Coordinates of C-alpha atoms in Angstrom, one line a residue:
Chain W
M1 CA 67.3 0.5 -4.9
L2 CA 65.8 0.8 -1.4
F3 CA 67.1 3.1 1.3
P4 CA 67.7 0.4 4.0
T5 CA 70.1 -1.6 1.8
G6 CA 73.9 -1.9 1.6
I7 CA 73.9 -0.9 -2.1
F8 CA 72.2 2.4 -1.2
A9 CA 74.7 3.0 1.6
I10 CA 77.5 2.7 -1.0
F11 CA 75.6 4.8 -3.5
L12 CA 75.0 7.6 -0.9
A13 CA 78.7 7.6 0.1
V14 CA 79.8 8.1 -3.5
V15 CA 77.1 10.7 -4.2
F16 CA 78.0 12.6 -1.0
A17 CA 81.7 12.7 -1.9
V18 CA 81.3 13.6 -5.5
H19 CA 78.5 16.2 -4.9
W20 CA 80.4 18.1 -2.3
T21 CA 83.6 18.0 -4.3
L22 CA 81.7 19.5 -7.2
V23 CA 80.1 22.1 -5.0
R24 CA 83.6 23.3 -4.0
H25 CA 85.4 22.9 -7.4
A26 CA 82.8 23.0 -10.1
P27 CA 79.5 24.3 -8.9
G28 CA 78.1 24.6 -12.4
L29 CA 78.2 20.8 -12.7
V30 CA 76.3 20.0 -9.5
R31 CA 72.8 19.9 -11.2
H32 CA 74.1 17.7 -14.0
F33 CA 75.7 15.3 -11.5
L34 CA 72.5 15.2 -9.4
L35 CA 70.5 14.3 -12.5
C36 CA 72.9 11.5 -13.5
A37 CA 73.0 10.1 -10.0
S38 CA 69.2 10.2 -9.7
L39 CA 68.7 8.5 -13.1
A40 CA 71.2 5.8 -12.1
F41 CA 69.2 5.4 -8.8
Y42 CA 66.0 5.1 -10.8
A43 CA 67.5 2.8 -13.4
F44 CA 68.0 0.2 -10.7
W45 CA 64.2 -0.4 -11.1
S46 CA 63.9 0.1 -14.8
A47 CA 66.0 1.7 -17.4
T48 CA 63.0 1.9 -19.8
F49 CA 61.0 3.9 -17.2
C50 CA 64.0 6.0 -16.7
V51 CA 63.7 7.2 -20.3
A52 CA 60.0 7.7 -19.8
L53 CA 60.7 9.9 -16.7
V54 CA 63.0 12.0 -18.8
V55 CA 60.3 12.4 -21.4
V56 CA 57.8 13.6 -18.8
G57 CA 60.4 16.1 -17.5
L58 CA 61.2 17.5 -21.0
F59 CA 57.4 17.8 -21.6
A60 CA 56.9 19.8 -18.4
W61 CA 60.0 21.9 -19.2
G62 CA 58.6 22.8 -22.7
I63 CA 55.1 23.6 -21.3
G64 CA 56.8 25.8 -18.6
L65 CA 58.6 27.8 -21.3
L66 CA 55.3 28.3 -23.2
A67 CA 53.4 29.1 -20.0
A68 CA 56.0 31.7 -19.0
Q69 CA 55.5 33.5 -22.3
G70 CA 52.0 34.4 -21.1
R71 CA 50.1 32.8 -23.9
G72 CA 46.9 32.3 -21.9
T73 CA 46.0 29.1 -20.1
G74 CA 45.8 26.9 -23.2
W75 CA 49.3 25.5 -22.9
L76 CA 49.0 25.0 -19.2
R77 CA 45.7 23.1 -19.7
A78 CA 47.3 21.0 -22.4
G79 CA 50.3 20.3 -20.1
I80 CA 48.2 19.3 -17.2
A81 CA 46.0 17.1 -19.4
G82 CA 49.1 15.5 -20.9
A83 CA 50.6 14.8 -17.4
L84 CA 47.3 13.4 -16.2
A85 CA 46.9 11.2 -19.3
W86 CA 50.3 9.7 -18.6
L87 CA 49.2 9.0 -15.0
F88 CA 45.9 7.6 -16.2
W89 CA 47.5 5.2 -18.7
F90 CA 49.8 3.6 -16.1
K91 CA 47.4 3.6 -13.2
Y92 CA 43.9 3.3 -14.5
A93 CA 43.9 1.9 -18.1
G94 CA 44.1 -1.7 -17.0
F95 CA 41.4 -1.1 -14.3
A96 CA 39.1 0.7 -16.7
Q97 CA 39.4 -2.1 -19.2
R98 CA 38.7 -4.8 -16.6
E99 CA 35.6 -2.9 -15.4
V100 CA 34.3 -2.4 -19.0
A101 CA 35.0 -6.1 -19.6
S102 CA 33.0 -7.0 -16.5
A103 CA 30.1 -4.9 -17.6
L104 CA 30.1 -6.4 -21.1
A105 CA 30.3 -9.9 -19.7
L106 CA 27.0 -9.1 -17.8
L107 CA 25.5 -8.4 -21.3
G108 CA 27.0 -11.6 -22.7
I109 CA 29.6 -9.9 -24.8
D110 CA 33.2 -11.1 -24.8
A111 CA 35.8 -8.4 -24.3
P112 CA 39.5 -8.6 -25.2
A113 CA 41.9 -9.7 -22.5
A114 CA 42.7 -6.9 -20.0
L115 CA 46.0 -5.0 -20.4
E116 CA 48.7 -5.7 -17.9
V117 CA 50.4 -2.3 -17.5
L118 CA 53.5 -2.2 -15.4
L119 CA 53.5 0.7 -12.9
P120 CA 56.6 2.8 -12.9
V121 CA 57.9 3.5 -9.4
G122 CA 57.0 7.0 -8.2
V123 CA 54.8 7.9 -11.2
S124 CA 52.2 9.6 -9.1
F125 CA 54.8 11.6 -7.3
Y126 CA 56.7 12.8 -10.3
V127 CA 53.6 13.6 -12.3
F128 CA 52.3 15.7 -9.5
Q129 CA 55.6 17.5 -9.3
A130 CA 55.6 18.1 -13.0
I131 CA 52.1 19.6 -12.6
S132 CA 53.4 21.7 -9.7
Y133 CA 56.2 23.0 -12.0
M134 CA 53.9 24.0 -14.8
V135 CA 51.3 25.6 -12.5
D136 CA 53.9 27.4 -10.4
V137 CA 55.5 28.9 -13.5
H138 CA 52.1 29.9 -14.9
R139 CA 51.1 31.6 -11.6
G140 CA 54.5 33.3 -11.4
H141 CA 55.5 31.5 -8.2
A142 CA 58.5 29.9 -10.0
D143 CA 60.7 31.1 -12.9
A144 CA 60.6 29.0 -16.0
A145 CA 63.8 27.1 -16.3
R146 CA 65.8 27.9 -19.4
D147 CA 67.9 24.8 -19.0
P148 CA 66.0 21.5 -19.0
V149 CA 68.6 20.0 -16.6
D150 CA 67.0 22.1 -13.8
V151 CA 63.5 20.6 -14.3
L152 CA 64.9 17.1 -14.8
A153 CA 67.1 17.4 -11.7
Y154 CA 64.1 18.7 -9.7
L155 CA 61.7 15.9 -10.9
T156 CA 64.2 13.0 -10.6
F157 CA 66.1 14.0 -7.4
F158 CA 66.7 10.6 -5.9
P159 CA 65.7 11.1 -2.3
H160 CA 62.1 11.9 -3.3
I161 CA 61.6 10.3 -6.7
A162 CA 60.1 7.0 -5.4
A163 CA 57.6 8.1 -2.7
G164 CA 57.9 11.9 -2.1
P165 CA 57.6 14.1 -0.2
I166 CA 56.1 16.1 -3.1
V167 CA 58.4 19.1 -3.2
R168 CA 57.0 22.2 -5.0
A169 CA 58.9 23.6 -7.9
A170 CA 58.7 27.0 -6.3
H171 CA 60.5 25.6 -3.3
F172 CA 63.1 23.4 -4.9
L173 CA 64.3 25.2 -8.1
P174 CA 65.8 28.1 -6.2
Q175 CA 67.8 25.6 -4.2
L176 CA 69.2 24.1 -7.4
A177 CA 70.1 27.6 -8.6
T178 CA 72.4 28.3 -5.7
P179 CA 74.7 25.4 -4.7
P180 CA 74.5 24.6 -1.0
D181 CA 76.8 26.0 1.5
A182 CA 79.6 23.5 2.3
R183 CA 80.2 25.2 5.7
R184 CA 76.7 24.4 7.0
V185 CA 75.5 20.8 6.8
P186 CA 72.8 19.9 9.3
C187 CA 74.5 16.6 10.1
A188 CA 73.0 15.8 13.5
M189 CA 69.5 16.4 12.3
A190 CA 70.1 14.4 9.1
L191 CA 71.5 11.3 10.8
L192 CA 68.8 11.4 13.5
L193 CA 66.1 11.5 10.8
V194 CA 67.7 8.6 8.9
A195 CA 68.2 6.5 12.0
G196 CA 64.7 7.3 13.2
G197 CA 63.2 6.5 9.8
L198 CA 65.1 3.3 9.7
F199 CA 63.7 2.2 13.0
K200 CA 60.1 3.0 12.1
K201 CA 60.4 1.2 8.8
M202 CA 62.6 -1.8 9.6
V203 CA 61.5 -2.6 13.1
V204 CA 57.9 -1.4 13.6
A205 CA 56.4 -1.4 10.1
N206 CA 58.0 -4.6 8.8
E207 CA 57.3 -6.6 11.9
L208 CA 53.7 -5.5 12.2
A209 CA 53.2 -6.2 8.5
T210 CA 54.6 -9.8 8.6
G211 CA 53.2 -10.7 12.0
A212 CA 49.9 -8.9 12.4
V213 CA 48.6 -7.4 9.2
D214 CA 49.4 -9.5 6.1
P215 CA 48.1 -12.8 7.5
V216 CA 44.8 -11.4 8.6
F217 CA 44.1 -9.3 5.4
R218 CA 45.0 -12.3 3.3
D219 CA 42.3 -14.5 4.9
P220 CA 40.1 -12.7 7.4
S221 CA 37.8 -15.7 7.7
A222 CA 40.5 -17.7 9.5
H223 CA 40.9 -15.1 12.3
G224 CA 38.8 -13.9 15.2
A225 CA 38.0 -10.4 16.5
A226 CA 41.3 -10.0 18.5
D227 CA 43.5 -10.7 15.4
V228 CA 41.3 -8.4 13.2
L229 CA 41.5 -5.6 15.7
L230 CA 45.3 -5.9 16.0
A231 CA 45.5 -6.0 12.2
A232 CA 43.4 -2.8 11.9
Y233 CA 45.4 -0.9 14.5
G234 CA 48.6 -2.6 13.3
Y235 CA 48.1 -1.5 9.7
T236 CA 47.4 2.1 10.9
V237 CA 50.7 2.1 12.7
Q238 CA 52.4 0.2 9.9
I239 CA 51.5 2.7 7.2
W240 CA 52.5 5.6 9.3
C241 CA 55.8 4.1 10.3
D242 CA 56.5 2.9 6.7
F243 CA 55.6 6.2 5.0
S244 CA 56.8 8.6 7.6
G245 CA 60.0 6.5 8.0
Y246 CA 60.6 6.8 4.3
S247 CA 59.9 10.5 4.4
D248 CA 62.3 11.0 7.3
M249 CA 65.0 9.2 5.5
A250 CA 64.4 11.2 2.3
I251 CA 64.5 14.5 4.2
G252 CA 67.7 13.3 6.0
V253 CA 69.5 12.1 2.9
A254 CA 68.6 15.4 1.1
A255 CA 69.8 17.4 4.1
L256 CA 73.2 15.6 4.0
L257 CA 73.5 16.9 0.4
G258 CA 72.4 20.4 1.5
Y259 CA 68.8 20.4 0.2
H260 CA 65.7 21.1 2.1
F261 CA 62.5 19.1 1.9
P262 CA 59.4 20.1 3.9
R263 CA 58.1 18.0 6.8
N264 CA 55.6 15.4 5.6
F265 CA 54.2 14.1 8.8
D266 CA 53.5 15.9 12.1
Q267 CA 52.3 13.3 14.7
P268 CA 49.0 12.7 12.8
F269 CA 47.4 10.3 15.3
R270 CA 47.2 13.0 17.9
A271 CA 44.6 14.9 15.9
T272 CA 41.2 15.6 17.5
S273 CA 39.5 16.2 14.1
L274 CA 39.7 14.9 10.6
A275 CA 40.7 18.4 9.4
E276 CA 43.6 18.4 11.8
F277 CA 44.5 14.9 10.8
W278 CA 44.9 16.1 7.2
R279 CA 47.1 19.0 8.3
R280 CA 49.4 16.4 9.9
W281 CA 49.2 13.4 7.5
H282 CA 51.1 13.3 4.2
V283 CA 51.3 17.1 4.4
S284 CA 53.0 17.5 1.0
L285 CA 50.1 15.7 -0.7
S286 CA 47.2 17.2 1.3
S287 CA 48.6 20.7 0.8
W288 CA 49.2 19.9 -2.9
L289 CA 45.5 18.8 -3.2
R290 CA 44.4 21.9 -1.3
D291 CA 46.4 24.4 -3.4
Y292 CA 46.1 22.8 -6.8
L293 CA 42.6 21.2 -6.6
Y294 CA 40.5 22.3 -3.7
V295 CA 41.1 26.0 -4.0
P296 CA 40.7 26.1 -7.8
L297 CA 37.4 24.2 -7.3
G298 CA 36.2 27.1 -5.2
G299 CA 37.5 26.0 -1.8
N300 CA 35.3 27.2 1.1
R301 CA 33.9 30.1 -0.9
G302 CA 30.3 29.8 -2.0
G303 CA 28.5 28.4 1.0
R304 CA 28.5 25.3 3.1
L305 CA 27.1 22.9 0.5
R306 CA 29.5 24.0 -2.2
T307 CA 32.4 23.6 0.4
A308 CA 31.2 20.1 1.2
R309 CA 31.1 19.2 -2.5
N310 CA 34.6 20.5 -3.0
L311 CA 35.9 18.6 0.0
L312 CA 34.2 15.4 -1.2
L313 CA 35.5 15.8 -4.7
T314 CA 39.0 16.6 -3.5
M315 CA 39.2 13.6 -1.2
V316 CA 37.7 11.2 -3.8
L317 CA 40.3 12.3 -6.3
G318 CA 43.0 12.1 -3.6
G319 CA 41.7 8.5 -2.9
I320 CA 41.9 7.4 -6.5
W321 CA 45.3 9.1 -6.9
H322 CA 46.5 6.1 -4.8
G323 CA 45.4 3.6 -7.4
A324 CA 42.7 2.1 -9.5
N325 CA 40.6 0.3 -6.9
W326 CA 37.1 0.8 -5.4
T327 CA 38.7 0.6 -2.0
F328 CA 40.7 3.8 -2.6
L329 CA 37.7 5.6 -4.0
C330 CA 35.6 4.6 -0.9
W331 CA 38.5 5.6 1.4
G332 CA 38.6 9.0 -0.1
A333 CA 34.9 9.4 -0.2
L334 CA 34.6 8.4 3.5
H335 CA 37.3 11.0 4.5
G336 CA 35.6 13.6 2.3
A337 CA 32.2 12.9 3.8
A338 CA 33.7 13.0 7.4
L339 CA 35.5 16.3 6.6
A340 CA 32.2 17.8 5.2
A341 CA 30.3 16.6 8.2
E342 CA 32.8 18.3 10.5
R343 CA 32.1 21.5 8.7
L344 CA 28.4 21.1 8.6
V345 CA 27.8 20.0 12.2
P346 CA 27.7 23.0 14.5
G347 CA 30.2 22.9 17.3
L348 CA 32.7 20.6 15.7
R349 CA 34.8 23.4 14.3
T350 CA 35.5 24.9 17.7
P351 CA 38.2 23.5 19.9
P352 CA 37.1 21.0 22.6
S353 CA 35.9 22.7 25.7
S354 CA 37.3 20.2 28.2
A355 CA 39.9 17.5 28.6
A356 CA 37.1 14.9 28.4
A357 CA 35.8 16.4 25.2
A358 CA 39.3 16.4 23.7
I359 CA 39.8 12.8 24.6
L360 CA 36.4 11.8 23.1
R361 CA 37.1 13.7 19.9
W362 CA 40.6 12.2 19.7
A363 CA 39.1 8.7 20.1
I364 CA 36.4 9.3 17.4
T365 CA 38.9 10.8 15.0
F366 CA 41.4 8.0 15.5
H367 CA 38.9 5.3 15.0
V368 CA 37.5 6.9 11.9
V369 CA 41.1 6.9 10.6
V370 CA 41.6 3.3 11.6
A371 CA 38.4 2.2 9.9
C372 CA 39.2 4.0 6.7
F373 CA 42.7 2.4 6.7
V374 CA 41.1 -1.0 6.7
L375 CA 39.4 -0.1 3.5
F376 CA 42.7 1.3 2.2
R377 CA 44.6 -1.9 2.9
A378 CA 42.0 -4.4 1.8
P379 CA 42.5 -5.7 -1.7
D380 CA 38.8 -5.4 -2.4
L381 CA 35.6 -4.3 -0.7
A382 CA 34.6 -7.9 0.1
T383 CA 37.8 -8.3 2.2
A384 CA 37.0 -5.1 4.0
G385 CA 33.4 -6.4 4.7
A386 CA 34.8 -9.7 5.9
M387 CA 37.1 -7.9 8.3
A388 CA 34.2 -6.0 9.7
A389 CA 32.1 -9.2 10.1
R390 CA 34.9 -11.0 12.0
L391 CA 34.8 -8.3 14.6
L392 CA 31.8 -10.1 16.1
D393 CA 33.7 -13.4 16.4
W394 CA 35.3 -13.5 19.9
A395 CA 35.2 -17.3 20.0
T396 CA 38.0 -17.9 17.6
P397 CA 41.3 -17.9 19.6
A398 CA 43.9 -15.2 18.7
E399 CA 46.7 -16.6 16.4
T400 CA 48.7 -13.5 15.4
S401 CA 48.2 -11.3 18.5
T402 CA 51.4 -11.6 20.5
I403 CA 52.5 -9.3 23.3
R404 CA 55.5 -8.2 21.1
L405 CA 53.2 -7.1 18.3
V406 CA 50.7 -5.4 20.6
L407 CA 53.6 -3.5 22.2
L408 CA 54.9 -2.5 18.8
A409 CA 51.5 -1.1 17.8
G410 CA 51.3 0.6 21.1
L411 CA 54.7 2.1 20.6
G412 CA 53.7 3.4 17.2
I413 CA 50.7 5.2 18.7
G414 CA 52.6 6.3 21.8
L415 CA 55.3 8.1 19.8
H416 CA 52.6 10.5 18.7
F417 CA 52.2 11.8 22.2
L418 CA 55.9 12.7 22.7
P419 CA 56.5 16.5 23.0
G420 CA 56.4 18.0 19.5
D421 CA 60.0 19.2 19.9
A422 CA 61.4 15.9 21.2
R423 CA 63.5 15.4 18.1
L424 CA 64.9 18.9 18.2
R425 CA 66.0 18.3 21.9
I426 CA 67.8 15.1 21.0
E427 CA 69.4 16.9 18.0
R428 CA 70.7 19.6 20.3
L429 CA 72.3 17.0 22.5
L430 CA 73.9 15.3 19.5
A431 CA 75.1 18.5 18.0
G432 CA 77.7 19.0 20.7
L433 CA 79.4 15.7 19.9
H434 CA 82.6 15.3 17.9
P435 CA 81.7 14.1 14.3
L436 CA 83.4 10.7 14.9
A437 CA 81.3 10.2 18.1
L438 CA 78.2 11.4 16.2
G439 CA 78.9 9.0 13.3
A440 CA 79.6 6.1 15.7
L441 CA 76.3 6.7 17.5
A442 CA 74.4 6.7 14.2
G443 CA 76.2 3.6 13.1
C444 CA 75.5 1.8 16.3
A445 CA 71.8 2.8 16.1
A446 CA 71.6 1.5 12.6
V447 CA 73.2 -1.8 13.5
L448 CA 70.8 -2.2 16.5
V449 CA 67.8 -1.4 14.3
L450 CA 68.9 -3.9 11.7
A451 CA 69.5 -6.6 14.4
A452 CA 66.0 -6.0 15.8
A453 CA 64.3 -6.1 12.4
P454 CA 62.9 -9.1 10.6
E455 CA 65.0 -10.6 7.9
G456 CA 64.8 -9.0 4.4
V457 CA 63.7 -5.5 3.3
A458 CA 60.0 -5.2 2.3
P459 CA 59.3 -2.5 -0.3
F460 CA 57.8 0.7 1.0
I461 CA 54.0 0.8 0.8
Y462 CA 54.0 4.1 -1.1
F463 CA 56.3 2.7 -3.9
Q464 CA 53.2 1.1 -5.4
F465 CA 51.5 4.5 -5.7
Chain I
M1 CA 75.1 30.6 -1.6
R2 CA 72.5 29.8 1.0
Q3 CA 70.5 27.0 2.5
P4 CA 66.9 27.6 3.0
W5 CA 66.7 26.2 6.6
L6 CA 68.9 29.1 7.8
R7 CA 65.7 31.2 7.3
Q8 CA 62.3 30.1 8.4
A9 CA 61.2 27.7 5.7
G10 CA 57.8 26.8 7.1
D11 CA 55.9 27.8 3.9
A12 CA 57.3 25.0 1.8
N13 CA 53.9 23.3 1.9
G14 CA 52.0 26.6 1.5
A15 CA 50.2 28.6 4.2
G16 CA 49.3 26.8 7.4
A17 CA 51.9 24.0 7.0
P18 CA 53.2 22.3 10.1
P19 CA 56.4 23.3 11.7
D20 CA 59.4 22.4 9.6
D21 CA 62.2 20.0 10.6
F22 CA 64.7 22.7 9.6
S23 CA 65.0 26.0 11.4
P24 CA 67.6 28.7 11.9
R25 CA 68.3 26.8 15.2
S26 CA 69.3 23.6 13.4
A27 CA 72.9 22.9 14.3
T28 CA 75.2 22.7 11.2
I29 CA 78.8 21.7 10.7
P30 CA 81.3 22.0 7.8
V31 CA 81.0 19.3 5.2
R32 CA 84.5 17.8 6.1
R33 CA 83.2 17.1 9.6
A34 CA 80.0 15.7 8.2
A35 CA 82.0 13.4 5.9
L36 CA 83.9 12.2 9.0
A37 CA 80.6 11.4 10.8
L38 CA 79.1 9.7 7.7
A39 CA 82.3 7.6 7.3
A40 CA 82.2 6.5 10.9
A41 CA 78.6 5.6 10.7
L42 CA 79.1 3.6 7.5
L43 CA 82.2 1.8 8.9
L44 CA 80.3 0.7 12.0
L45 CA 77.4 -0.4 9.8
A46 CA 79.7 -2.4 7.7
A47 CA 81.2 -4.0 10.8
G48 CA 77.9 -4.9 12.2
R49 CA 76.7 -6.3 8.9
S50 CA 79.8 -8.2 7.8
E51 CA 78.0 -11.5 7.5
A52 CA 75.2 -9.9 5.5
I53 CA 77.8 -8.2 3.2
L54 CA 79.5 -11.6 2.7
D55 CA 76.2 -13.2 1.8
A56 CA 75.5 -10.4 -0.6
A57 CA 78.9 -10.8 -2.2
Y58 CA 78.3 -14.6 -2.6
G59 CA 75.1 -13.7 -4.4
L60 CA 76.7 -11.4 -6.9
P61 CA 76.5 -12.4 -10.6
V62 CA 79.6 -13.7 -12.2
A63 CA 81.3 -10.6 -13.7
P64 CA 84.7 -8.9 -13.7
G65 CA 85.4 -7.8 -10.2
T66 CA 83.1 -10.3 -8.5
E67 CA 86.0 -12.4 -7.3
A68 CA 87.7 -9.4 -5.8
A69 CA 84.5 -8.3 -4.1
I70 CA 84.0 -11.8 -2.6
A71 CA 87.7 -11.8 -1.4
A72 CA 87.3 -8.4 0.2
A73 CA 84.1 -9.4 1.9
E74 CA 85.7 -12.7 3.2
A75 CA 88.7 -10.8 4.5
W76 CA 86.5 -8.2 6.2
N77 CA 84.3 -10.8 7.8
G78 CA 87.3 -12.8 8.8
A79 CA 89.0 -9.9 10.4
L80 CA 85.9 -9.0 12.4
G81 CA 85.4 -12.7 13.2
E82 CA 88.7 -12.7 15.0
L83 CA 87.3 -9.8 17.1
G84 CA 84.1 -11.9 17.8
V85 CA 81.9 -9.3 16.1
P86 CA 79.7 -11.6 13.9
G87 CA 79.1 -13.9 16.9
A88 CA 78.1 -11.0 19.1
M89 CA 75.8 -9.8 16.4
R90 CA 74.1 -13.2 16.2
R91 CA 73.6 -13.2 20.0
L92 CA 72.2 -9.6 19.8
R93 CA 69.9 -10.6 17.0
G94 CA 68.6 -13.6 19.1
L95 CA 68.1 -11.4 22.1
L96 CA 66.2 -8.7 20.1
S97 CA 63.9 -11.3 18.5
T98 CA 62.6 -12.5 21.9
G99 CA 58.9 -12.9 21.8
R100 CA 58.6 -12.8 18.0

C-alpha cells in the first residue's frame, strides 16, 4: 500500500477514526490497535513477510528483556548478530553467491544456480530499529518492554515501516506508553507536510524519473552530454524529492495520530561541506550510523588517521546497507574518503571566510554529491563509467532535456534556498483557518498535485532498501 | 498524557540534530476539529478523483461487495459529472501537462 493512493486514504481515515476513539474510550487498547493496523498495512505487500516481521520483533523483545537483566554484553552481541544475519540473508545472500559463482567460473568450476531471495519491504529499516531497541535498552536509554506488543507496535508502526525515518526506541516507546492528547493535534503542520510530500513525490520526483533519469541510465550510449547532465542533476533532485517527500508524509501521518517522528531532511543541497551534507541528509540514518557505529568504532578519538579510518568504514557500511551492489560500496567509499579528506586538509573545517569562498565550497560539495549519486543510481559500475564517458559527447542532440524537466530540476534545487522557517510561516498562516477551510485547502492542493503528476504511482526509491 | 512536540524534541536524532518539524510553537487543535479538516480534505480529493475512483472500482476483483462499490462509484462520478467536475479536471490535467 503506497501513501499516494486511494486505498491508503481510506485506510488512514479508518485508522484515524478508530485510533482517536480508542484514545478517548479505551486507551489501553491503542497499542494493540496500532499493531493490528500496521500489520494489515504491511500485509498488503506480503502476509508471509508480515509473520517474519513479527518474528524479528519478538526476537528483539526477548533480547531486550535479557539485556535489561544486566547479564553482560553477550546477549546484546547475540541479538545484534541475529538481526544482522537476518538482514544479510535477505540483502546479500544472493549477491554473495553470484560473486562466488563468478570467481569459481574463472577457475572453470561450475557453481549451483544463484538464489533468488525476495526482499521484504523495509527490512533495512526495521532491522536497524530492532538494533536500536536492543542497544538502547542495554545502554539504559530505554526501558525494556515487558509487553511484546510495545516492541512490535514500535517496529511495525505503519507510517515508518517501509522507508523510515528510523525512529529510536528511546524516542518512540515513551510515546506509546502515554496515549496522545486528543486536545492537541498539530493538524495544519501535518496536512502541510502531507501535501508538500505529495507534491515532491508525485510531481517532481515521478516526472524527473520518467522523463529525464530512467531513459538515460537505461542506455547512456544513446544520449549526449546534455541528457546525461540533466539525468545526473535530475536524479539528485529526484531522490531528494522522493525520499524527503516520503519522510514528510510519514511525519505528517504520524502527527495526525499524535505521534512524533524526528525530521529526516534539512535542505541538504545547501550544504557547503560533506560533513554538513550528512547532518542534513537522511538524518535518522546518518545519526544512527554515528551513534551505533562510528562512535563505538572510536569516533574522532585516537588521532586523525584513526578518525579517517572510522569515517571510511562507517560510510562504506552505510553504502552497503543500501544493497548488495558494488555501486553502493563505491558510493559509500567515495563519501567516506571525501569526509576524511575534509578532516585531513587544513582549512576545510573552518567556515568559509567570504561569500565567494562559500559559493565555491557549495558548488564543490554539491557536485561531489551529484557525482556520487550517479554511482548510486547506476545499475552497475560499467553504466556509471558510460555516463561519465558520454559527458564528452556534445555532438549528439538532446532528446530528453525539455524546458519543463530543466525547470523541475531547478525547482528541486531552488527549494533548498528558501528560508529555513518557510514551512513554519505557512503553517502559522494556515493555523488560523477554520478546520473546514484548512481541509478544503489541503484537498484542493492534493487534487492539483495529482492533476499535475504523471499517470500512475511509482514505488518510492527507498522501498527497495 | 503528553505529546513530545509540546516540549523541545530536537534530540530525537541525538546531539547536534537539525531543528525539528515540531516545536512548542506548533499550532494544535482538538481532534474533532482535526477530523473535520481531514474529512473535508478527503471529500475534495474524492471529488477531484471521481473518474480514477470509478476506474479503480471497475478493476476490483469479483467478490461480495464489488457490485455495490461499482454502483457507488458510478453514482458518485455521475453526480459530479452533472456539476461538470470530471470535465474540469480533464481540462486542468491537460493544462498542467503543457510542455511534458
